Short mmCIF file of C-alpha atoms and ligand atoms in Angstrom, two decimals:
data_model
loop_
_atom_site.label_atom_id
_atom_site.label_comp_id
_atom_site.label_asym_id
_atom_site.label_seq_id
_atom_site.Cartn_x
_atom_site.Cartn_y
_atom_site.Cartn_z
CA UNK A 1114 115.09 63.00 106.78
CA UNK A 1115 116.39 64.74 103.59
CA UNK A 1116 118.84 67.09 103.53
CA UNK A 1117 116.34 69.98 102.46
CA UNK A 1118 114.44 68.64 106.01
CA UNK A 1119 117.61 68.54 108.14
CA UNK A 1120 118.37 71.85 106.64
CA UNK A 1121 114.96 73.56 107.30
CA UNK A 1122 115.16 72.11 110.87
CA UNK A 1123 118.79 73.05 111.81
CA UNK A 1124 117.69 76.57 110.64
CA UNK A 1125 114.68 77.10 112.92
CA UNK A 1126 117.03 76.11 116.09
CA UNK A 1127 120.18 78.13 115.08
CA UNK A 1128 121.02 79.95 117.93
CA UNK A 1129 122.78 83.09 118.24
CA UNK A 1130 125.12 84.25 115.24
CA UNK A 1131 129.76 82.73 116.07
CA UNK A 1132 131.10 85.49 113.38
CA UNK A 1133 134.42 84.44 112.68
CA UNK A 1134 136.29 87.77 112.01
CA UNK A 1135 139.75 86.45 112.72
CA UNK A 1136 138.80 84.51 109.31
CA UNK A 1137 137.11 86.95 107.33
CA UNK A 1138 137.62 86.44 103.77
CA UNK A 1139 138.18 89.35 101.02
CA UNK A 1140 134.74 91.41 100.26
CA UNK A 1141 135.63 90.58 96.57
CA UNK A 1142 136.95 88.37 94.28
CA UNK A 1143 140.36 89.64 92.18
CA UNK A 1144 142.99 88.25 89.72
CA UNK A 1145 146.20 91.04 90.25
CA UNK A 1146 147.97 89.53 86.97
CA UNK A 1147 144.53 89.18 85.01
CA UNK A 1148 144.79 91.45 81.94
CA UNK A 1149 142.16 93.68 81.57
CA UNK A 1150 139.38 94.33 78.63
CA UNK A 1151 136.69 96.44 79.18
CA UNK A 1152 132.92 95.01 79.02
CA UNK A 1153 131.26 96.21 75.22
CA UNK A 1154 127.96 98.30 75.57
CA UNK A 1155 125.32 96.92 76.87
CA UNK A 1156 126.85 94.24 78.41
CA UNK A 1157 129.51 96.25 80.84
CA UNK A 1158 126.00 98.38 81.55
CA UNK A 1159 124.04 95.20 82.86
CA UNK A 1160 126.52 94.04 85.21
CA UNK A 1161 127.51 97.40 86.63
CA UNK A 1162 123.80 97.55 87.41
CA UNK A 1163 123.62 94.00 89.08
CA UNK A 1164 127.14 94.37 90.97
CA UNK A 1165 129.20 97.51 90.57
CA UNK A 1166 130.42 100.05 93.09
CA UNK A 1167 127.21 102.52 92.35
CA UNK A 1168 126.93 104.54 95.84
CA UNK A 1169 128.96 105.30 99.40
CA UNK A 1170 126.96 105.83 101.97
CA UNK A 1171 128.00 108.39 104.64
CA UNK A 1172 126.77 106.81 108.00
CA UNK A 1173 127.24 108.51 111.28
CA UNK A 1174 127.95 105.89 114.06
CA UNK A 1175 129.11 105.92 117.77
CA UNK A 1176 132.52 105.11 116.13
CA UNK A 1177 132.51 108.03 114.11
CA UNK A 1178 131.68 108.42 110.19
CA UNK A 1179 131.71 105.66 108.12
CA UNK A 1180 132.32 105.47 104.42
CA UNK A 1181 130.20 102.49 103.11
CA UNK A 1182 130.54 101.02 99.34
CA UNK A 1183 127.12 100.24 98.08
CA UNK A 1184 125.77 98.36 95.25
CA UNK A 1185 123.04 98.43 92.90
CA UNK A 1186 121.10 95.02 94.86
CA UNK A 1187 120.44 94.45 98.28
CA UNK A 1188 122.50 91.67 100.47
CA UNK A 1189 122.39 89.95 103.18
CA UNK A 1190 124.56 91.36 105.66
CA UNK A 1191 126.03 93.49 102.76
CA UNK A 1192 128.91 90.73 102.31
CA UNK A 1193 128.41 90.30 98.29
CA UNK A 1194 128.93 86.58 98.19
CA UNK A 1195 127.80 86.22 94.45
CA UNK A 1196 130.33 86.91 91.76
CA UNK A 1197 129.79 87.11 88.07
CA UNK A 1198 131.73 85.62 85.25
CA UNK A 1199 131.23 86.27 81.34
CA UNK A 1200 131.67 83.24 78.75
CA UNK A 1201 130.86 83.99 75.51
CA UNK A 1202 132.03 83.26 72.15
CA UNK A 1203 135.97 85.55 72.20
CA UNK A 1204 137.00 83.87 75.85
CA UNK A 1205 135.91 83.51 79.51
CA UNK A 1206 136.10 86.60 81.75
CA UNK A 1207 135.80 87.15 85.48
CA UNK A 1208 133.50 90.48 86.90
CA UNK A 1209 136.13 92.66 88.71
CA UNK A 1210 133.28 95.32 90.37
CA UNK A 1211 135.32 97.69 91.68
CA UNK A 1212 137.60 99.05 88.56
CA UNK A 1213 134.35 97.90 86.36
CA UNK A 1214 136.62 95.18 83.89
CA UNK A 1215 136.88 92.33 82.97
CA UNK A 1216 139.46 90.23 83.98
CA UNK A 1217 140.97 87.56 81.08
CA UNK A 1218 140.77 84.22 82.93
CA UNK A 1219 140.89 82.61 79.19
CA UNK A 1220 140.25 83.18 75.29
CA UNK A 1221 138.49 81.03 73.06
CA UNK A 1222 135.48 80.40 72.32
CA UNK A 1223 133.28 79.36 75.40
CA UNK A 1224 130.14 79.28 73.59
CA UNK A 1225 126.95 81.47 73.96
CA UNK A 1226 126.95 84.73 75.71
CA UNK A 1227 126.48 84.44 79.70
CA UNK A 1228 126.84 85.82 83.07
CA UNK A 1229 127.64 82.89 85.05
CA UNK A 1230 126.88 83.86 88.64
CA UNK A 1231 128.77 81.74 91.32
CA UNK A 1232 128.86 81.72 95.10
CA UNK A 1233 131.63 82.46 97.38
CA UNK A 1234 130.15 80.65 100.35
CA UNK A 1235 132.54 81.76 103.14
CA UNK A 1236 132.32 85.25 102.11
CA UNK A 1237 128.86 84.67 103.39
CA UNK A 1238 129.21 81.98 105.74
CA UNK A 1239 132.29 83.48 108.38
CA UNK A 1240 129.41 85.96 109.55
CA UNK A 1241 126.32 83.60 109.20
CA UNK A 1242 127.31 80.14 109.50
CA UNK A 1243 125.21 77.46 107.59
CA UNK A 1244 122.38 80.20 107.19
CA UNK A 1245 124.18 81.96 104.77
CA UNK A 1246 123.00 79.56 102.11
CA UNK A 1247 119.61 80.64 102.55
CA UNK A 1248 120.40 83.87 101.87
CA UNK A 1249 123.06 82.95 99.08
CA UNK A 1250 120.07 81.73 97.13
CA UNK A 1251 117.51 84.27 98.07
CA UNK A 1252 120.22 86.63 96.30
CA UNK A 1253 120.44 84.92 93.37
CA UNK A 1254 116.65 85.37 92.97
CA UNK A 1255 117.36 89.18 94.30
CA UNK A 1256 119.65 88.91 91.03
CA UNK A 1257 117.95 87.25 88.49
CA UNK A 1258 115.58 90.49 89.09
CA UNK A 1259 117.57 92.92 89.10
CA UNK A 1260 119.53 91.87 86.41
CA UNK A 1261 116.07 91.60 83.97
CA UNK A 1262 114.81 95.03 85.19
CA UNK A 1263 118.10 96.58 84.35
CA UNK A 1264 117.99 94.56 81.16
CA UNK A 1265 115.06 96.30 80.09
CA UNK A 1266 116.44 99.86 80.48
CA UNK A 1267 119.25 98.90 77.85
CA UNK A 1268 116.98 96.82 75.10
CA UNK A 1269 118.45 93.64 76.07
CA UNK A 1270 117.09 90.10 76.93
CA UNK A 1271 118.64 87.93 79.87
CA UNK A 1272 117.11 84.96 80.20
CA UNK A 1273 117.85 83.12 83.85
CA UNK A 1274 118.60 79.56 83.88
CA UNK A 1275 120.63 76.82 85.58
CA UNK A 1276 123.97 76.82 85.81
CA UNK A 1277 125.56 74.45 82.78
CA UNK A 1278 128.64 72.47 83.43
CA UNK A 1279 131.10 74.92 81.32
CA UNK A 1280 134.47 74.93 83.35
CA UNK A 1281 134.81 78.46 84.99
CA UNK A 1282 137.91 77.11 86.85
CA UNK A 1283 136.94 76.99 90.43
CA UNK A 1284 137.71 75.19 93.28
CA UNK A 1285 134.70 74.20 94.11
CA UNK A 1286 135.15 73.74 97.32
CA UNK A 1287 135.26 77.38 98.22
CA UNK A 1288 133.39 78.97 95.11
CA UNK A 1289 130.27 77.35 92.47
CA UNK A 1290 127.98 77.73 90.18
CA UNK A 1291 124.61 78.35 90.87
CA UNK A 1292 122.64 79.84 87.71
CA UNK A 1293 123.30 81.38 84.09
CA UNK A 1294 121.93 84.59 82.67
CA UNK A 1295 122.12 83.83 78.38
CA UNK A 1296 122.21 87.57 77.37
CA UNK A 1297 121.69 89.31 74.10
CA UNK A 1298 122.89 91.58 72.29
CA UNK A 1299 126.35 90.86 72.98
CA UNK A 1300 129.53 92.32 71.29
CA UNK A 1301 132.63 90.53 71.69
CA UNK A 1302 135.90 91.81 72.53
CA UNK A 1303 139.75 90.60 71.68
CA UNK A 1304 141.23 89.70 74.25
CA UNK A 1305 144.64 89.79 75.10
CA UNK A 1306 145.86 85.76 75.39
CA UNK A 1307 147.03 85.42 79.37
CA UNK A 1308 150.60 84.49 79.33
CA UNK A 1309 150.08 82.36 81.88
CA UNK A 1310 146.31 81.70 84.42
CA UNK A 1311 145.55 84.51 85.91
CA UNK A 1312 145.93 83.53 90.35
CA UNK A 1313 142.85 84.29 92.60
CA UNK A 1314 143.95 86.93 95.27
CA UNK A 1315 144.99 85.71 98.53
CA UNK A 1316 144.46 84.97 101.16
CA UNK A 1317 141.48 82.59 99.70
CA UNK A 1318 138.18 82.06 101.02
CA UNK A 1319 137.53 79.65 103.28
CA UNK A 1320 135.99 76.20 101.81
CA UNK A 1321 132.39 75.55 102.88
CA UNK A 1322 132.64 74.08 106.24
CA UNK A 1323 131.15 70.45 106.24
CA UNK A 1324 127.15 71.02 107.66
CA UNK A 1325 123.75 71.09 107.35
CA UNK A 1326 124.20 73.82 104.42
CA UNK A 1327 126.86 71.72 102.35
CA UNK A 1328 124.64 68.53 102.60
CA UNK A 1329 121.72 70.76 101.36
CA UNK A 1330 123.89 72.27 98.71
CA UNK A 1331 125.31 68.98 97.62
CA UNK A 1332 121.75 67.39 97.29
CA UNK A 1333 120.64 70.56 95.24
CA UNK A 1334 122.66 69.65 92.90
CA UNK A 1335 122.56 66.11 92.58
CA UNK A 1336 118.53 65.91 92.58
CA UNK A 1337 116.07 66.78 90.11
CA UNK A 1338 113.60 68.95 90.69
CA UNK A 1339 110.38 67.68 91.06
CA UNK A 1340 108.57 71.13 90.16
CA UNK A 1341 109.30 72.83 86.95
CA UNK A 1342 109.32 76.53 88.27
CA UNK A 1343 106.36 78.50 87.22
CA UNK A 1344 107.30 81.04 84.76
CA UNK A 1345 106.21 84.71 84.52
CA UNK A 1346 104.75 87.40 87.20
CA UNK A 1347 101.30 89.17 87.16
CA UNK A 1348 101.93 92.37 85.15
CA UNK A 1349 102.51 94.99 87.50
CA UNK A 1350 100.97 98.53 87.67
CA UNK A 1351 104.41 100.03 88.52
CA UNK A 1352 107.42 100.31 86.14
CA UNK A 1353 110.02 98.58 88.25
CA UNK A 1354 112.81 100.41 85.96
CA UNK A 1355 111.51 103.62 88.21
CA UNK A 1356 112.82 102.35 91.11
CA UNK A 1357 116.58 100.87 90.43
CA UNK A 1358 117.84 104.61 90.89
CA UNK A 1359 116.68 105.27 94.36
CA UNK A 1360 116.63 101.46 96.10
CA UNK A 1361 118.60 101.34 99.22
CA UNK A 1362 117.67 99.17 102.31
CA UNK A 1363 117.15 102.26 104.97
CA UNK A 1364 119.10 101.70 108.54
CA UNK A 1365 117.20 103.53 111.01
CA UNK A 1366 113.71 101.74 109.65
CA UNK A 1367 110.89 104.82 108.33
CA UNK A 1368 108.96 107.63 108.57
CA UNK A 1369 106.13 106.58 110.85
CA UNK A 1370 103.66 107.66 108.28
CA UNK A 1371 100.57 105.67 106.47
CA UNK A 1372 100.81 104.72 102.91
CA UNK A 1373 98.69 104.45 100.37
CA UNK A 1374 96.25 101.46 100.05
CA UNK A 1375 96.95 101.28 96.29
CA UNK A 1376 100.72 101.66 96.41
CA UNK A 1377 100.60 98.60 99.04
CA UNK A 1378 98.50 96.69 96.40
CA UNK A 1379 100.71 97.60 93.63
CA UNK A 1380 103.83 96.25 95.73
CA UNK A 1381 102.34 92.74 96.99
CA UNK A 1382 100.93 92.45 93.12
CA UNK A 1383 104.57 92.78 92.14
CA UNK A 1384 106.19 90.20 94.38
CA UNK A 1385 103.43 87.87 93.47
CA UNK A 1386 104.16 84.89 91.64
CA UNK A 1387 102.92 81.34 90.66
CA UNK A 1388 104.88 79.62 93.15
CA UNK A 1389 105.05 81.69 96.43
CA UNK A 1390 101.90 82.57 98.43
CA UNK A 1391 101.87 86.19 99.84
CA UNK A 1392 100.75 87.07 103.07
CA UNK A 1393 100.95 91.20 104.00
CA UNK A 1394 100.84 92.49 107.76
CA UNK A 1395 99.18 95.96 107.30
CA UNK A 1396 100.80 98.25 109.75
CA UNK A 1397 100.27 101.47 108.69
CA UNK A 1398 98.26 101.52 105.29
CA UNK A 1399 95.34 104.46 104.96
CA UNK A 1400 91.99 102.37 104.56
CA UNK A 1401 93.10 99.48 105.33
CA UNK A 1402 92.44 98.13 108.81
CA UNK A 1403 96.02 97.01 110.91
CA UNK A 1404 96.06 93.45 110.69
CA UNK A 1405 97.14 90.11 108.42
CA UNK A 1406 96.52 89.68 105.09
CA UNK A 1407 96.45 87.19 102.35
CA UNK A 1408 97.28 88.18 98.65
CA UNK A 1409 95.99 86.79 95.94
CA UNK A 1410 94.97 89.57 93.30
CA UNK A 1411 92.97 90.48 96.45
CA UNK A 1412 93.69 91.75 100.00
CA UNK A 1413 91.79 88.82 102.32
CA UNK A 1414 91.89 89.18 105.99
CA UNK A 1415 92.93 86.30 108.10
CA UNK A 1416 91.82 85.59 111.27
CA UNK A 1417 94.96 84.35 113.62
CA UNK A 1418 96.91 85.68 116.38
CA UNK A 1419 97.50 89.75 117.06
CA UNK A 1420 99.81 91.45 115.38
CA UNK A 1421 101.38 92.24 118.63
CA UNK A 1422 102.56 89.01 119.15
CA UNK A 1423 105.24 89.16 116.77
CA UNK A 1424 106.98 90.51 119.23
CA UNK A 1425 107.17 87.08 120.82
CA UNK A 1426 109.29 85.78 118.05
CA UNK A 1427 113.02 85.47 117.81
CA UNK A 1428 113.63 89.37 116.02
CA UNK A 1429 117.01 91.22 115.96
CA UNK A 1430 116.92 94.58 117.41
CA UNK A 1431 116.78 96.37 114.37
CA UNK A 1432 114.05 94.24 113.14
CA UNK A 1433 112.08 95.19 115.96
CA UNK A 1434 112.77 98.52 115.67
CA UNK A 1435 112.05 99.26 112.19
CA UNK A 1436 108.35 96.91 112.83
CA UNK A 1437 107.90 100.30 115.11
CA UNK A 1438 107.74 102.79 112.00
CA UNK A 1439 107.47 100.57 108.94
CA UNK A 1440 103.83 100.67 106.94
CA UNK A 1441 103.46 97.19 106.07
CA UNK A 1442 105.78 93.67 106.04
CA UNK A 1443 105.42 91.52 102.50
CA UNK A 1444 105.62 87.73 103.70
CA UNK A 1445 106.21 85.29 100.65
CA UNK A 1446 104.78 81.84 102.36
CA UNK A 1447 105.46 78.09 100.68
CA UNK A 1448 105.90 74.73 101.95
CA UNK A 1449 109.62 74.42 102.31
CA UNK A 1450 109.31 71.11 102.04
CA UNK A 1451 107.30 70.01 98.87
CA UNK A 1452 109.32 68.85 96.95
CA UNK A 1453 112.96 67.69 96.75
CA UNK A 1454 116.06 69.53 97.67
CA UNK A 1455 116.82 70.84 94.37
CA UNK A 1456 112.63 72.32 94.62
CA UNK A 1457 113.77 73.83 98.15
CA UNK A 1458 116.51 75.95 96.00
CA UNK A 1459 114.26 76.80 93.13
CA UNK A 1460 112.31 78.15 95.94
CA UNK A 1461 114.73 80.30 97.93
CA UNK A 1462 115.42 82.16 94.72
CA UNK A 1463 112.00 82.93 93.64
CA UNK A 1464 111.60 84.65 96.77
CA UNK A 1465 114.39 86.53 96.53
CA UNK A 1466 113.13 86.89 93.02
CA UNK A 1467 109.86 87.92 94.61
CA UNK A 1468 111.32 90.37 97.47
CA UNK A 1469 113.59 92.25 94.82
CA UNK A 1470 110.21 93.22 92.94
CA UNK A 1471 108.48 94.60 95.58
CA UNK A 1472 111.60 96.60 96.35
CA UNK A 1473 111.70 98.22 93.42
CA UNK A 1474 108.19 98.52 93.16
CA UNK A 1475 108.25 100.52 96.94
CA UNK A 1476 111.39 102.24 95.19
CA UNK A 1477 109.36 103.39 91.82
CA UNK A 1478 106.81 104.52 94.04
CA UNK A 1479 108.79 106.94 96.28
CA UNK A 1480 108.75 104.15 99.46
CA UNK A 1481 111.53 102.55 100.98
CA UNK A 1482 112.04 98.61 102.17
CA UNK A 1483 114.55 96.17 103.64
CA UNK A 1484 114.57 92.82 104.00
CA UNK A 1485 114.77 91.48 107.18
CA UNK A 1486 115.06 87.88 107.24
CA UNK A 1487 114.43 87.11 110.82
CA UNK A 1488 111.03 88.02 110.20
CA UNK A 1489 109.99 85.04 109.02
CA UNK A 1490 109.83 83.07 111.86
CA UNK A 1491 107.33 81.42 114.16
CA UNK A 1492 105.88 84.15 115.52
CA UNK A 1493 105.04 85.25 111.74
CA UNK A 1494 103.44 81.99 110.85
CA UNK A 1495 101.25 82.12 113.98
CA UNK A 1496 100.13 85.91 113.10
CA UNK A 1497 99.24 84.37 109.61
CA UNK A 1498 97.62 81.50 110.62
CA UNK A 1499 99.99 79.88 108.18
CA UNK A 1500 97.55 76.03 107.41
CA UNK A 1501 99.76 72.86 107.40
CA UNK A 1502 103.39 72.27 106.45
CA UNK A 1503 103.54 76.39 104.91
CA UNK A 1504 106.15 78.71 106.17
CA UNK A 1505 107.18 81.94 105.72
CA UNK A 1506 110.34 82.45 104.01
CA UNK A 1507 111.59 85.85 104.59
CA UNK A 1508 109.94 89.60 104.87
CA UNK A 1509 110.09 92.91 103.53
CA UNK A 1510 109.75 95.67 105.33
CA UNK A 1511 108.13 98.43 103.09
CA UNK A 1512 107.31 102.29 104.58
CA UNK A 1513 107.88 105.85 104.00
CA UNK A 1514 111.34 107.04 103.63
CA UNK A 1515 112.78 109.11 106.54
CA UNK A 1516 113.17 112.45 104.98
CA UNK A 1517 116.28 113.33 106.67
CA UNK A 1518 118.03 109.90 107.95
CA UNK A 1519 121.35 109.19 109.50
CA UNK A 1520 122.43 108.55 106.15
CA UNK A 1521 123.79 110.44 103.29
CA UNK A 1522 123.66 108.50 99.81
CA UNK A 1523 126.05 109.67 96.86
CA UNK A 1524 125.74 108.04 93.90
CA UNK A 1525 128.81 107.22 91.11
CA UNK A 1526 127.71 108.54 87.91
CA UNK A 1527 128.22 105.54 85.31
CA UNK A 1528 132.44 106.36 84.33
CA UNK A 1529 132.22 104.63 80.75
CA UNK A 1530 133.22 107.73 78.81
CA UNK A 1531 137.01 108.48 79.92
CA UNK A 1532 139.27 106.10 78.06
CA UNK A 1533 140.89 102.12 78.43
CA UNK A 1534 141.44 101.62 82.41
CA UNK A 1535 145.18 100.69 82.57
CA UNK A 1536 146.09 97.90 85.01
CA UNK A 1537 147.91 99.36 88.13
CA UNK A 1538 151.45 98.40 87.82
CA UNK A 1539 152.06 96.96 90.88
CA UNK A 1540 148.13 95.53 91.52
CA UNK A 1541 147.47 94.45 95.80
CA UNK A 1542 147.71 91.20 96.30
C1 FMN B 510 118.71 87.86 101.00
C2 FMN B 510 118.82 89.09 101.86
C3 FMN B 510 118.58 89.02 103.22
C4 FMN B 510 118.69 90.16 104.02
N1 FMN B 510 118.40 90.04 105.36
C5 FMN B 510 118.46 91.15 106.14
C6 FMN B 510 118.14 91.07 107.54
O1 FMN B 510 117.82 90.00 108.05
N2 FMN B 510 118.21 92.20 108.28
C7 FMN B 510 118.57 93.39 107.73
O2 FMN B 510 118.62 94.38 108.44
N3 FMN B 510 118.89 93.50 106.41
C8 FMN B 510 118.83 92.41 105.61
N4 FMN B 510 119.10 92.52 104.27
C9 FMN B 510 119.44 93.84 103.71
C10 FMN B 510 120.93 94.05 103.62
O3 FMN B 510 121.50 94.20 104.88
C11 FMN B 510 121.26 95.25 102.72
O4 FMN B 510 120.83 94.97 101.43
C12 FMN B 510 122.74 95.56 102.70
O5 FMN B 510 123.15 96.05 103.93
C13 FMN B 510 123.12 96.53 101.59
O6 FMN B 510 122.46 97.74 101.73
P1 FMN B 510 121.55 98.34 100.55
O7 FMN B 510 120.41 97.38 100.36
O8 FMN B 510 121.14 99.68 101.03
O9 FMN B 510 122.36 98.41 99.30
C14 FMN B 510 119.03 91.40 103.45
C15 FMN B 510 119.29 91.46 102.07
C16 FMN B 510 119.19 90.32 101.29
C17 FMN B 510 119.43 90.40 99.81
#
């Protein structure tokens, strides 16, 4: 068996969730002694709207009130494991998201103009264990999206690739590469030369624990892919730039109310792509009779087990909760075994790829969705009647937005205007 194989198979028998909180790492990655630039228009723009501090969300718990930081992109468990880093031709920078800089890891020239987006695995992994890597590279997908829909609102081009073997400086162990966003237009800035290398906060992340996920990771890397991934979507009916304002995942699942045939059609057409098949579970959709789906330019009917028996599968309570109110579930479906391991990565982020579309497709359309992962399970394939070695990979959970929900959503206007950000003098370690 192949690590991709040992992978998928250690995932479908992964028992309940160990969360190691007496470990848990920092949310985010910082530098305390890293001077400080500030990222040049457009560029400081695009990665505010793939990682910054955009929102808090007020939620009322049996704790008490909550203040929440949200960001622009959904993920998993909310626990951020993907930082970004800037090389380009004035030095190499690292993507501090909470003061909105850039921290000066080095100057020089390192070549064309980037966003290097890396993994922090732990950050991740001390809630999920090994299946954090699934979602890891579902995000980067989630990413890749985001990051060429925000793109698009600024008049620049970011073109998604693999990562390249420029140094960043990591210890691998804990922290790597895993794909490269070339960007244009991009400005450079002078950059003060570090007296010395800026240190990564403590305490450090965790390295990724030897596993299932590390093999799979390892392999990734080491294999080629066998399948060049398919390039370009179907042209969608929605402008996905509608919908970055408003996306948040809801918590308390939807207004039980039908939606539109057409804006379900112009949501699955969005997270359709070459290399995914899309299945849709019509829960709630006016016209369309409650039952499974295939997507391909065309809503088919398939003819497997009820709906009802999803119930029978492995769901988290607020899975099955939000199945209670949501319209309809988008199911991207593949073999998750086609190919080689690197293939099985390629494939985790074009779903998340996929899923981030139809989000801000729902979004742009005045729905809501969330992404609930443990839908794709078992129970999902048999309610598809999923042929052969195909799977489902994950779900999205699209409906009507409660109109008044548990939470309250303010979001940071963009704080460009207002001078240099000094360094605090004495920075948290
Ligand atoms: C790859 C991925 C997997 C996710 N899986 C789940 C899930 O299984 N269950 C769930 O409730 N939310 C899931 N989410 C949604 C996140 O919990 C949510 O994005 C996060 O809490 C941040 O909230 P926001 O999307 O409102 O910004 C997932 C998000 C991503 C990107």
């Amino acid at each position: 068996m192949d690590a991709a194989a040992r992978y998928v198979a250690a995932m479908a028998d992964r028992g309940p969730l160990d969360i190691r909180w007496d470990l848990a790492p920092l949310r985010h990655k910082r530098h305390p002694s890293a001077e400080w630039v500030e990222p040049r228009h457009p560029l400081g723009a695009l990665l505010r709207g793939m990682l910054g501090i955009t929102r808090v969300i007020w939620r009322h718990t049996d704790a008490g009130p909550m203040a929440i930081p949200g960001r622009p992109a959904p993920s998993g468990g909310g626990l951020y494991p993907i930082e970004a880093y800037v090389g380009g031709p004035d030095g190499l920078f690292h993507y501090d998201p909470v003061h909105e800089v850039l921290e000066v890891l080095r100057t020089g020239d390192h070549g064309p103009a980037r966003i290097c987006l890396t993994a922090v695995f732990w950050r991740s992994m001390f809630k999920y264990g090994d299946y954090a890597y699934r979602l890891i590279c579902q995000e980067i997908g989630v990413l890749r999206t985001q990051a060429e829909v925000v793109a698009a609102t600024l008049g620049m081009t970011v073109t998604f690739g693999d990562a390249d073997d420029s140094p960043l400086g990591l210890d691998e162990s804990r922290e790597s590469p895993l794909a490269v966003l070339h960007v244009e237009p991009y400005e450079r800035v002078c950059p003060p030369e570090p007296a010395r290398p800026p240190r990564e906060a403590r305490p450090l992340p965790l390295p990724f624990p030897p596993g299932a996920a590390r093999d799979l990771h390892q392999a990734a890397d080491t294999t080629p892919r066998t399948r060049r991934p398919a390039q370009g979507v179907r042209a969608g009916t929605v402008d996905l730039r509608d919908g970055l304002h408003a996306r948040h995942s809801p918590v308390g699942g939807f207004r039980p109310a039908p939606v539109p045939l057409a804006d379900i059609v112009a949501t699955a057409g969005l997270a359709d792509c070459p290399d995914l098949d899309l299945y849709l579970l019509a829960l709630r959709v006016d016209g369309l009779p409650s039952a499974a789906y295939r997507y391909d330019g065309d809503l088919r009917r398939v003819h497997a087990a009820p709906l009802e028996s999803l119930g029978s599968g492995p769901l988290i309570a607020n899975t099955r909760e939000a199945l209670t109110t949501a319209a309809a579930v988008i199911v991207p479906v593949g073999d998750p075994l086609a190919g080689t391991a690197r293939d099985h990565r390629d494939q985790l982020i074009e779903t998340g790829a996929s899923l981030q579309r139809a989000t801000l497709a729902a979004a742009a359309l005045g729905l809501t969705s969330r992404i609930h992962s443990d839908g794709a399970c078992e129970a999902t394939d048999r309610v598809l009647g999923l042929p052969g070695p195909a799977r489902s990979l994950s779900s999205l959970l699209v409906g009507v937005p409660r109109s008044r929900g548990p939470d309250l959503v303010l979001r940071f206007p963009d704080a460009r205007e207002g001078g240099p950000k000094a360094r605090p003098e004495h920075p948290d370690q």
